[in-house]
mmCIF file of N, CA and C in Angstrom:
data_model
loop_
_atom_site.group_PDB
_atom_site.id
_atom_site.type_symbol
_atom_site.label_atom_id
_atom_site.label_comp_id
_atom_site.label_asym_id
_atom_site.label_seq_id
_atom_site.Cartn_x
_atom_site.Cartn_y
_atom_site.Cartn_z
ATOM 1 N N MET A 1 -1.841 -40.194 13.724
ATOM 2 C CA MET A 1 -0.642 -39.730 13.085
ATOM 3 C C MET A 1 -0.119 -38.493 13.826
ATOM 4 N N ARG A 2 1.141 -38.505 14.133
ATOM 5 C CA ARG A 2 1.778 -37.439 14.893
ATOM 6 C C ARG A 2 2.189 -36.289 13.965
ATOM 7 N N THR A 3 1.994 -35.045 14.445
ATOM 8 C CA THR A 3 2.388 -33.891 13.631
ATOM 9 C C THR A 3 3.814 -33.474 13.975
ATOM 10 N N LYS A 4 4.456 -32.831 13.029
ATOM 11 C CA LYS A 4 5.818 -32.331 13.233
ATOM 12 C C LYS A 4 5.789 -31.188 14.242
ATOM 13 N N PRO A 5 6.778 -31.100 15.120
ATOM 14 C CA PRO A 5 6.833 -29.947 16.031
ATOM 15 C C PRO A 5 7.012 -28.652 15.225
ATOM 16 N N LEU A 6 6.467 -27.552 15.748
ATOM 17 C CA LEU A 6 6.579 -26.269 15.051
ATOM 18 C C LEU A 6 7.975 -25.674 15.160
ATOM 19 N N THR A 7 8.714 -26.057 16.212
ATOM 20 C CA THR A 7 10.063 -25.510 16.392
ATOM 21 C C THR A 7 11.086 -26.631 16.440
ATOM 22 N N ASP A 8 12.315 -26.294 16.039
ATOM 23 C CA ASP A 8 13.397 -27.281 16.142
ATOM 24 C C ASP A 8 14.125 -27.079 17.474
ATOM 25 N N LYS A 9 15.205 -27.806 17.701
ATOM 26 C CA LYS A 9 15.925 -27.740 18.979
ATOM 27 C C LYS A 9 16.483 -26.354 19.273
ATOM 28 N N SER A 10 16.823 -25.602 18.229
ATOM 29 C CA SER A 10 17.383 -24.258 18.440
ATOM 30 C C SER A 10 16.296 -23.191 18.615
ATOM 31 N N GLY A 11 15.024 -23.576 18.486
ATOM 32 C CA GLY A 11 13.920 -22.633 18.662
ATOM 33 C C GLY A 11 13.417 -22.009 17.379
ATOM 34 N N GLU A 12 14.014 -22.382 16.245
ATOM 35 C CA GLU A 12 13.565 -21.853 14.957
ATOM 36 C C GLU A 12 12.205 -22.451 14.602
ATOM 37 N N VAL A 13 11.298 -21.594 14.143
ATOM 38 C CA VAL A 13 9.969 -22.056 13.751
ATOM 39 C C VAL A 13 10.010 -22.473 12.287
ATOM 40 N N ARG A 14 9.486 -23.659 12.011
ATOM 41 C CA ARG A 14 9.455 -24.136 10.630
ATOM 42 C C ARG A 14 8.314 -23.453 9.882
ATOM 43 N N GLU A 15 8.336 -23.559 8.570
ATOM 44 C CA GLU A 15 7.273 -22.985 7.752
ATOM 45 C C GLU A 15 5.975 -23.729 8.037
ATOM 46 N N LEU A 16 4.898 -22.964 8.225
ATOM 47 C CA LEU A 16 3.605 -23.574 8.522
ATOM 48 C C LEU A 16 2.956 -24.110 7.253
ATOM 49 N N THR A 17 2.256 -25.216 7.412
ATOM 50 C CA THR A 17 1.538 -25.824 6.290
ATOM 51 C C THR A 17 0.050 -25.531 6.438
ATOM 52 N N ARG A 18 -0.708 -25.827 5.401
ATOM 53 C CA ARG A 18 -2.167 -25.670 5.476
ATOM 54 C C ARG A 18 -2.735 -26.536 6.598
ATOM 55 N N LYS A 19 -2.164 -27.712 6.754
ATOM 56 C CA LYS A 19 -2.614 -28.631 7.799
ATOM 57 C C LYS A 19 -2.405 -28.000 9.183
ATOM 58 N N ASP A 20 -1.246 -27.344 9.371
ATOM 59 C CA ASP A 20 -0.976 -26.658 10.636
ATOM 60 C C ASP A 20 -2.032 -25.582 10.887
ATOM 61 N N MET A 21 -2.306 -24.792 9.861
ATOM 62 C CA MET A 21 -3.230 -23.669 10.016
ATOM 63 C C MET A 21 -4.657 -24.132 10.298
ATOM 64 N N LYS A 22 -5.024 -25.293 9.785
ATOM 65 C CA LYS A 22 -6.365 -25.827 10.053
ATOM 66 C C LYS A 22 -6.537 -26.166 11.530
ATOM 67 N N ARG A 23 -5.429 -26.427 12.204
ATOM 68 C CA ARG A 23 -5.488 -26.795 13.615
ATOM 69 C C ARG A 23 -5.501 -25.571 14.536
ATOM 70 N N PHE A 24 -5.302 -24.375 13.990
ATOM 71 C CA PHE A 24 -5.306 -23.162 14.808
ATOM 72 C C PHE A 24 -6.662 -22.987 15.481
ATOM 73 N N ARG A 25 -6.644 -22.396 16.666
ATOM 74 C CA ARG A 25 -7.878 -22.114 17.399
ATOM 75 C C ARG A 25 -7.937 -20.618 17.692
ATOM 76 N N PRO A 26 -9.132 -20.080 17.917
ATOM 77 C CA PRO A 26 -9.257 -18.649 18.216
ATOM 78 C C PRO A 26 -8.481 -18.278 19.482
ATOM 79 N N ALA A 27 -7.960 -17.057 19.503
ATOM 80 C CA ALA A 27 -7.177 -16.585 20.648
ATOM 81 C C ALA A 27 -7.974 -16.696 21.943
ATOM 82 N N ALA A 28 -9.282 -16.443 21.882
ATOM 83 C CA ALA A 28 -10.121 -16.503 23.083
ATOM 84 C C ALA A 28 -10.112 -17.892 23.718
ATOM 85 N N GLU A 29 -9.826 -18.920 22.923
ATOM 86 C CA GLU A 29 -9.798 -20.288 23.453
ATOM 87 C C GLU A 29 -8.455 -20.650 24.076
ATOM 88 N N VAL A 30 -7.392 -19.969 23.697
ATOM 89 C CA VAL A 30 -6.064 -20.404 24.145
ATOM 90 C C VAL A 30 -5.327 -19.400 25.030
ATOM 91 N N LEU A 31 -5.713 -18.130 25.016
ATOM 92 C CA LEU A 31 -5.011 -17.126 25.821
ATOM 93 C C LEU A 31 -5.683 -16.944 27.179
ATOM 94 N N PRO A 32 -4.915 -16.580 28.210
ATOM 95 C CA PRO A 32 -5.505 -16.325 29.530
ATOM 96 C C PRO A 32 -6.439 -15.113 29.488
ATOM 97 N N GLN A 33 -7.475 -15.140 30.317
ATOM 98 C CA GLN A 33 -8.458 -14.055 30.356
ATOM 99 C C GLN A 33 -7.815 -12.706 30.678
ATOM 100 N N GLU A 34 -6.782 -12.699 31.541
ATOM 101 C CA GLU A 34 -6.115 -11.443 31.907
ATOM 102 C C GLU A 34 -5.513 -10.774 30.665
ATOM 103 N N LEU A 35 -4.941 -11.577 29.794
ATOM 104 C CA LEU A 35 -4.345 -11.042 28.573
ATOM 105 C C LEU A 35 -5.432 -10.581 27.609
ATOM 106 N N LEU A 36 -6.476 -11.370 27.465
ATOM 107 C CA LEU A 36 -7.573 -11.008 26.559
ATOM 108 C C LEU A 36 -8.240 -9.704 26.982
ATOM 109 N N ALA A 37 -8.342 -9.480 28.298
ATOM 110 C CA ALA A 37 -8.999 -8.269 28.798
ATOM 111 C C ALA A 37 -8.255 -7.011 28.350
ATOM 112 N N GLY A 38 -6.945 -7.101 28.157
ATOM 113 C CA GLY A 38 -6.157 -5.944 27.750
ATOM 114 C C GLY A 38 -6.100 -5.718 26.257
ATOM 115 N N LEU A 39 -6.623 -6.652 25.469
ATOM 116 C CA LEU A 39 -6.587 -6.517 24.009
ATOM 117 C C LEU A 39 -7.748 -5.666 23.516
ATOM 118 N N PRO A 40 -7.560 -4.888 22.446
ATOM 119 C CA PRO A 40 -8.656 -4.075 21.910
ATOM 120 C C PRO A 40 -9.764 -4.960 21.351
ATOM 121 N N LYS A 41 -10.985 -4.509 21.508
ATOM 122 C CA LYS A 41 -12.149 -5.253 21.009
ATOM 123 C C LYS A 41 -12.475 -4.757 19.607
ATOM 124 N N ARG A 42 -12.031 -5.487 18.594
ATOM 125 C CA ARG A 42 -12.300 -5.119 17.200
ATOM 126 C C ARG A 42 -12.800 -6.338 16.448
ATOM 127 N N LYS A 43 -13.556 -6.064 15.410
ATOM 128 C CA LYS A 43 -14.008 -7.132 14.528
ATOM 129 C C LYS A 43 -12.846 -7.542 13.633
ATOM 130 N N PRO A 44 -12.842 -8.780 13.129
ATOM 131 C CA PRO A 44 -11.757 -9.205 12.233
ATOM 132 C C PRO A 44 -11.627 -8.265 11.040
ATOM 133 N N GLY A 45 -10.414 -7.834 10.768
ATOM 134 C CA GLY A 45 -10.151 -6.954 9.637
ATOM 135 C C GLY A 45 -10.366 -5.479 9.920
ATOM 136 N N GLN A 46 -10.918 -5.157 11.084
ATOM 137 C CA GLN A 46 -11.173 -3.758 11.416
ATOM 138 C C GLN A 46 -9.883 -3.090 11.873
ATOM 139 N N ARG A 47 -9.600 -1.910 11.337
ATOM 140 C CA ARG A 47 -8.390 -1.172 11.702
ATOM 141 C C ARG A 47 -8.521 -0.576 13.089
ATOM 142 N N GLY A 48 -7.395 -0.384 13.727
ATOM 143 C CA GLY A 48 -7.363 0.301 15.014
ATOM 144 C C GLY A 48 -7.387 1.807 14.803
ATOM 145 N N GLY A 49 -7.473 2.527 15.888
ATOM 146 C CA GLY A 49 -7.484 3.980 15.810
ATOM 147 C C GLY A 49 -6.115 4.527 15.435
ATOM 148 N N GLN A 50 -6.096 5.756 14.962
ATOM 149 C CA GLN A 50 -4.830 6.399 14.621
ATOM 150 C C GLN A 50 -4.051 6.656 15.900
ATOM 151 N N LYS A 51 -2.738 6.487 15.837
ATOM 152 C CA LYS A 51 -1.892 6.765 16.996
ATOM 153 C C LYS A 51 -1.980 8.256 17.339
ATOM 154 N N MET A 52 -1.852 9.078 16.320
ATOM 155 C CA MET A 52 -1.969 10.517 16.497
ATOM 156 C C MET A 52 -2.719 11.043 15.273
ATOM 157 N N PRO A 53 -3.965 11.496 15.458
ATOM 158 C CA PRO A 53 -4.732 11.942 14.291
ATOM 159 C C PRO A 53 -3.967 12.973 13.469
ATOM 160 N N THR A 54 -3.919 12.739 12.165
ATOM 161 C CA THR A 54 -3.181 13.634 11.285
ATOM 162 C C THR A 54 -4.114 14.505 10.459
ATOM 163 N N LYS A 55 -5.371 14.139 10.414
ATOM 164 C CA LYS A 55 -6.332 14.923 9.646
ATOM 165 C C LYS A 55 -7.563 15.161 10.507
ATOM 166 N N GLU A 56 -8.268 16.227 10.187
ATOM 167 C CA GLU A 56 -9.453 16.598 10.941
ATOM 168 C C GLU A 56 -10.652 16.590 10.000
ATOM 169 N N PRO A 57 -11.717 15.856 10.357
ATOM 170 C CA PRO A 57 -12.885 15.837 9.473
ATOM 171 C C PRO A 57 -13.615 17.188 9.512
ATOM 172 N N VAL A 58 -13.961 17.699 8.330
ATOM 173 C CA VAL A 58 -14.702 18.963 8.221
ATOM 174 C C VAL A 58 -15.738 18.829 7.113
ATOM 175 N N THR A 59 -16.695 19.727 7.129
ATOM 176 C CA THR A 59 -17.655 19.814 6.033
ATOM 177 C C THR A 59 -17.352 21.112 5.301
ATOM 178 N N ILE A 60 -17.141 21.020 4.006
ATOM 179 C CA ILE A 60 -16.774 22.198 3.212
ATOM 180 C C ILE A 60 -17.447 22.086 1.842
ATOM 181 N N ARG A 61 -17.777 23.226 1.257
ATOM 182 C CA ARG A 61 -18.417 23.234 -0.060
ATOM 183 C C ARG A 61 -17.430 23.758 -1.095
ATOM 184 N N TYR A 62 -17.300 23.004 -2.195
ATOM 185 C CA TYR A 62 -16.430 23.398 -3.301
ATOM 186 C C TYR A 62 -17.285 23.673 -4.524
ATOM 187 N N SER A 63 -16.768 24.440 -5.453
ATOM 188 C CA SER A 63 -17.453 24.689 -6.724
ATOM 189 C C SER A 63 -17.612 23.364 -7.457
ATOM 190 N N ARG A 64 -18.718 23.248 -8.181
ATOM 191 C CA ARG A 64 -18.992 22.012 -8.909
ATOM 192 C C ARG A 64 -17.878 21.683 -9.897
ATOM 193 N N ASP A 65 -17.366 22.698 -10.607
ATOM 194 C CA ASP A 65 -16.325 22.432 -11.603
ATOM 195 C C ASP A 65 -15.028 21.941 -10.945
ATOM 196 N N VAL A 66 -14.725 22.456 -9.751
ATOM 197 C CA VAL A 66 -13.529 21.995 -9.030
ATOM 198 C C VAL A 66 -13.703 20.527 -8.647
ATOM 199 N N LEU A 67 -14.866 20.196 -8.100
ATOM 200 C CA LEU A 67 -15.122 18.801 -7.713
ATOM 201 C C LEU A 67 -15.110 17.872 -8.919
ATOM 202 N N GLU A 68 -15.745 18.298 -10.013
ATOM 203 C CA GLU A 68 -15.762 17.452 -11.212
ATOM 204 C C GLU A 68 -14.346 17.174 -11.698
ATOM 205 N N TYR A 69 -13.501 18.216 -11.674
ATOM 206 C CA TYR A 69 -12.121 18.020 -12.118
ATOM 207 C C TYR A 69 -11.413 16.994 -11.234
ATOM 208 N N PHE A 70 -11.420 17.223 -9.929
ATOM 209 C CA PHE A 70 -10.676 16.326 -9.039
ATOM 210 C C PHE A 70 -11.253 14.910 -9.051
ATOM 211 N N ARG A 71 -12.570 14.785 -9.087
ATOM 212 C CA ARG A 71 -13.169 13.439 -9.141
ATOM 213 C C ARG A 71 -12.792 12.717 -10.435
ATOM 214 N N SER A 72 -12.661 13.470 -11.521
ATOM 215 C CA SER A 72 -12.322 12.848 -12.811
ATOM 216 C C SER A 72 -10.900 12.292 -12.817
ATOM 217 N N THR A 73 -10.083 12.701 -11.841
ATOM 218 C CA THR A 73 -8.705 12.202 -11.781
ATOM 219 C C THR A 73 -8.619 10.823 -11.138
ATOM 220 N N GLY A 74 -9.764 10.314 -10.655
ATOM 221 C CA GLY A 74 -9.801 8.950 -10.133
ATOM 222 C C GLY A 74 -9.614 8.851 -8.629
ATOM 223 N N PRO A 75 -9.428 7.606 -8.149
ATOM 224 C CA PRO A 75 -9.279 7.377 -6.711
ATOM 225 C C PRO A 75 -8.147 8.229 -6.128
ATOM 226 N N GLY A 76 -8.385 8.731 -4.918
ATOM 227 C CA GLY A 76 -7.394 9.577 -4.269
ATOM 228 C C GLY A 76 -7.616 11.056 -4.536
ATOM 229 N N TRP A 77 -8.766 11.404 -5.124
ATOM 230 C CA TRP A 77 -9.003 12.795 -5.486
ATOM 231 C C TRP A 77 -9.040 13.711 -4.267
ATOM 232 N N GLN A 78 -9.545 13.202 -3.112
ATOM 233 C CA GLN A 78 -9.566 14.043 -1.913
ATOM 234 C C GLN A 78 -8.143 14.363 -1.461
ATOM 235 N N ALA A 79 -7.252 13.383 -1.552
ATOM 236 C CA ALA A 79 -5.853 13.604 -1.173
ATOM 237 C C ALA A 79 -5.207 14.635 -2.100
ATOM 238 N N ARG A 80 -5.607 14.650 -3.381
ATOM 239 C CA ARG A 80 -5.052 15.635 -4.311
ATOM 240 C C ARG A 80 -5.551 17.046 -3.987
ATOM 241 N N ILE A 81 -6.801 17.154 -3.530
ATOM 242 C CA ILE A 81 -7.292 18.467 -3.087
ATOM 243 C C ILE A 81 -6.475 18.916 -1.878
ATOM 244 N N ASP A 82 -6.236 18.005 -0.946
ATOM 245 C CA ASP A 82 -5.436 18.317 0.243
ATOM 246 C C ASP A 82 -4.039 18.786 -0.163
ATOM 247 N N ALA A 83 -3.426 18.095 -1.119
ATOM 248 C CA ALA A 83 -2.081 18.465 -1.579
ATOM 249 C C ALA A 83 -2.086 19.849 -2.230
ATOM 250 N N ALA A 84 -3.135 20.144 -3.016
ATOM 251 C CA ALA A 84 -3.223 21.454 -3.670
ATOM 252 C C ALA A 84 -3.368 22.565 -2.629
ATOM 253 N N LEU A 85 -4.157 22.309 -1.594
ATOM 254 C CA LEU A 85 -4.321 23.309 -0.537
ATOM 255 C C LEU A 85 -3.025 23.502 0.254
ATOM 256 N N LYS A 86 -2.314 22.402 0.517
ATOM 257 C CA LYS A 86 -1.026 22.508 1.222
ATOM 258 C C LYS A 86 -0.033 23.326 0.403
ATOM 259 N N GLU A 87 -0.037 23.113 -0.916
ATOM 260 C CA GLU A 87 0.863 23.870 -1.797
ATOM 261 C C GLU A 87 0.533 25.359 -1.735
ATOM 262 N N TRP A 88 -0.763 25.681 -1.746
ATOM 263 C CA TRP A 88 -1.188 27.077 -1.666
ATOM 264 C C TRP A 88 -0.716 27.700 -0.357
ATOM 265 N N VAL A 89 -0.900 26.983 0.744
ATOM 266 C CA VAL A 89 -0.477 27.487 2.056
ATOM 267 C C VAL A 89 1.034 27.707 2.076
ATOM 268 N N ALA A 90 1.793 26.771 1.510
ATOM 269 C CA ALA A 90 3.253 26.897 1.485
ATOM 270 C C ALA A 90 3.685 28.120 0.676
ATOM 271 N N GLN A 91 2.978 28.420 -0.411
ATOM 272 C CA GLN A 91 3.336 29.564 -1.253
ATOM 273 C C GLN A 91 2.967 30.893 -0.601
ATOM 274 N N HIS A 92 1.867 30.898 0.136
ATOM 275 C CA HIS A 92 1.387 32.153 0.709
ATOM 276 C C HIS A 92 1.915 32.382 2.123
ATOM 277 N N GLY A 93 2.247 31.341 2.811
ATOM 278 C CA GLY A 93 2.961 31.395 4.078
ATOM 279 C C GLY A 93 2.356 32.112 5.264
ATOM 280 N N GLN A 94 1.641 33.201 5.067
ATOM 281 C CA GLN A 94 1.112 33.953 6.199
ATOM 282 C C GLN A 94 -0.365 34.232 5.981
ATOM 283 N N ASN A 95 -1.080 34.433 7.099
ATOM 284 C CA ASN A 95 -2.498 34.757 6.966
ATOM 285 C C ASN A 95 -2.661 36.249 6.656
ATOM 286 N N SER A 96 -3.882 36.738 6.608
ATOM 287 C CA SER A 96 -4.130 38.122 6.185
ATOM 288 C C SER A 96 -3.500 39.159 7.114
ATOM 289 N N GLU A 97 -3.235 38.800 8.366
ATOM 290 C CA GLU A 97 -2.595 39.726 9.302
ATOM 291 C C GLU A 97 -1.075 39.607 9.259
ATOM 292 N N GLY A 98 -0.543 38.777 8.371
ATOM 293 C CA GLY A 98 0.897 38.597 8.277
ATOM 294 C C GLY A 98 1.473 37.732 9.384
ATOM 295 N N ILE A 99 0.605 36.964 10.051
ATOM 296 C CA ILE A 99 1.038 36.117 11.168
ATOM 297 C C ILE A 99 1.048 34.662 10.720
ATOM 298 N N LYS A 100 2.126 33.962 11.047
ATOM 299 C CA LYS A 100 2.181 32.535 10.727
ATOM 300 C C LYS A 100 1.225 31.776 11.636
ATOM 301 N N HIS A 101 0.680 30.697 11.129
ATOM 302 C CA HIS A 101 -0.235 29.858 11.891
ATOM 303 C C HIS A 101 0.496 29.251 13.079
ATOM 304 N N LYS A 102 -0.129 29.274 14.247
ATOM 305 C CA LYS A 102 0.504 28.783 15.477
ATOM 306 C C LYS A 102 0.899 27.313 15.404
ATOM 307 N N ARG A 103 -0.021 26.472 14.955
ATOM 308 C CA ARG A 103 0.201 25.031 15.014
ATOM 309 C C ARG A 103 1.088 24.517 13.892
ATOM 310 N N THR A 104 0.880 25.010 12.678
ATOM 311 C CA THR A 104 1.622 24.468 11.541
ATOM 312 C C THR A 104 2.863 25.272 11.197
ATOM 313 N N GLY A 105 2.917 26.514 11.640
ATOM 314 C CA GLY A 105 4.046 27.362 11.278
ATOM 315 C C GLY A 105 3.879 28.008 9.910
ATOM 316 N N PHE A 106 2.737 27.727 9.241
ATOM 317 C CA PHE A 106 2.494 28.326 7.920
ATOM 318 C C PHE A 106 2.054 29.762 8.089
#
């Protein structure tokens, strides 16, 4: 039994069916080696690296009551701590010497 072409005469791709998807093969089987060599090596579902890191990992100790409060607010509690610290920086604007931070301008 012959399958329907994926594209029509104008080049429009038709909606794929489950049957179409069952016939798919891994990229390693169908793409040229030169192209595969330039692709990132990741496991299925694994995210790529950040284009430009926006956060820096640090180790910091907080008071137990502060942590209990933020954790009790549910998922995203670390982001809420970050937002609270950003708000504090915005309100205070300068460091103890009265100098704005070089990188952030705070």
